[in-house]
Structure formats: C-alpha cells, structure tokens
CSV table of C-alpha atoms in Angstrom, one decimal:
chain,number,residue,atom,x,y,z
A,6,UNK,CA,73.9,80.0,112.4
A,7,UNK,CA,70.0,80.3,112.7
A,8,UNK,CA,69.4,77.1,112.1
A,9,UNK,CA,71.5,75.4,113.9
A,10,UNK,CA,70.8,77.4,117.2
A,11,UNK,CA,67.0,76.5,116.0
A,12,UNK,CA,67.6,73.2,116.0
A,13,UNK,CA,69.7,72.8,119.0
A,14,UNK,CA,67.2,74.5,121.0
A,15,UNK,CA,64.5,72.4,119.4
A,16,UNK,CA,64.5,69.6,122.3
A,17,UNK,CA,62.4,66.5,119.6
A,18,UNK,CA,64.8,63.8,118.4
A,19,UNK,CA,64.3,65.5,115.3
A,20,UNK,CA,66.1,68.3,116.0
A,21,UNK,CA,68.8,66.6,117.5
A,22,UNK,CA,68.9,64.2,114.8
A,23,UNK,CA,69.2,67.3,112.1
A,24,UNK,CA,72.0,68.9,114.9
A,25,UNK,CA,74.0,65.0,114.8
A,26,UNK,CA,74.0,64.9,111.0
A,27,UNK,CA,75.4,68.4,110.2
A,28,UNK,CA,78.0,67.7,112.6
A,29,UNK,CA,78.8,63.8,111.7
A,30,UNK,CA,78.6,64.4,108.0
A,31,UNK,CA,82.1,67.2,107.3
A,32,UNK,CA,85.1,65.5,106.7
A,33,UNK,CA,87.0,63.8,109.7
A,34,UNK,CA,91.1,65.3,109.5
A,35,UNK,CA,93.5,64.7,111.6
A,36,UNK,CA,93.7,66.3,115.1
A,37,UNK,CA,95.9,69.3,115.3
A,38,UNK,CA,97.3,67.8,118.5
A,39,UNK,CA,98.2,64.6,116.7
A,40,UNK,CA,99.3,66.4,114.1
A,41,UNK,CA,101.6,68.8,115.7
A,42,UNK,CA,102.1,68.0,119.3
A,43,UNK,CA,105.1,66.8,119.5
A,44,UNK,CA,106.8,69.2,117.2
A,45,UNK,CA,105.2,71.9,119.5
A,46,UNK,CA,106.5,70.2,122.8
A,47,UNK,CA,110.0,70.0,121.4
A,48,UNK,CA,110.0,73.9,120.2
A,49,UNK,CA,108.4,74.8,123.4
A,50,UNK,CA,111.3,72.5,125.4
A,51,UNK,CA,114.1,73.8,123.1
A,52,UNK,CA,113.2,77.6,123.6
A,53,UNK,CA,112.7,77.7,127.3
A,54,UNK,CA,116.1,76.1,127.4
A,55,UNK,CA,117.4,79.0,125.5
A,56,UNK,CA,116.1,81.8,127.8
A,57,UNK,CA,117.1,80.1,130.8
A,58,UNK,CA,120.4,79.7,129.0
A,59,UNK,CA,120.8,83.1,128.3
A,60,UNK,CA,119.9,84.2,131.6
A,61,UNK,CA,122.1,81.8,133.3
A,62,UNK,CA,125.5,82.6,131.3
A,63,UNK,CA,124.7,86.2,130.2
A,64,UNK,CA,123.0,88.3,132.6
A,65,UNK,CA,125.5,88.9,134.8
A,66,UNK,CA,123.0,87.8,138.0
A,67,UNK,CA,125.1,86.9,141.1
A,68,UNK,CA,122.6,84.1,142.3
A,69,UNK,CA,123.9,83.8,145.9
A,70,UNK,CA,122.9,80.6,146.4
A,71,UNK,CA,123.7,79.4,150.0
A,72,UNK,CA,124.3,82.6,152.1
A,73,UNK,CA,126.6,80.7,154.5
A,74,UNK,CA,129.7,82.1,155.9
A,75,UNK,CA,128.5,85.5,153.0
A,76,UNK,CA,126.2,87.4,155.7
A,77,UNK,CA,127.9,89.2,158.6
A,78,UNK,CA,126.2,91.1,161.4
A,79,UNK,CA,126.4,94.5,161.3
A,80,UNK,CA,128.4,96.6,164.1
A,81,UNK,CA,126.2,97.1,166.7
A,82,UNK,CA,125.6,101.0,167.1
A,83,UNK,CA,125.1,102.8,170.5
C-alpha cells in the first residue's frame, strides 16, 4: 500500500506509468453487474412483489381509498 500511495503521489510520468501498469496488468473478469444484474433485478422485482402481496391480502389494512359518501359531519354541539 506504500508503494502505490508513493507512486500515485509521485506526479513524473514515471510514477504514473508504474501506477498504469500495476493496475492494467491483473486479470480482466467479468463485471459483477454483467454477471449478475439481471438475476439481482428479477429477485429484487419478485420479492417486493411478495411484501406488497402480503401486505395487500393479509394485513387486514382497511385502505379507505376515496372517502366519498364515508365522512359525515359531526353533530354540531352547543
């Protein structure tokens, strides 16, 4: 880790050189997102359908959508 903060500091074209080299030289594998992305977007999909699901069917929430002709006024008290 020395080294490579020495030679990124080092502002030559030999430092940079050395700093391009290390990095350019490890073996190139594929990219995770490539790799994975989809399969992750899919999961992700599929399991925030589930919740929603659940909460939709199972909760027992009474959503009260439209509160049309559902609110009355109160009895006005003197």
């Amino acid at each position: 880790m020395y080294r490579f903060a020495k030679a990124a500091l080092n502002l030559t074209g030999q430092g940079a050189r050395q700093v391009a080299v290390r990095h350019g030289s490890s073996d190139i594998s594929p990219d995770f997102h490539a790799k994975y992305g989809t399969m992750l977007m899919v999961a992700g999909g599929a399991f925030c359908a589930a919740v929603w699901g659940y909460v939709i069917t199972s909760t027992g929430i009474s959503w009260n959508l439209s509160p049309v002709g559902k609110v009355q006024p109160k009895e006005w008290k003197e």
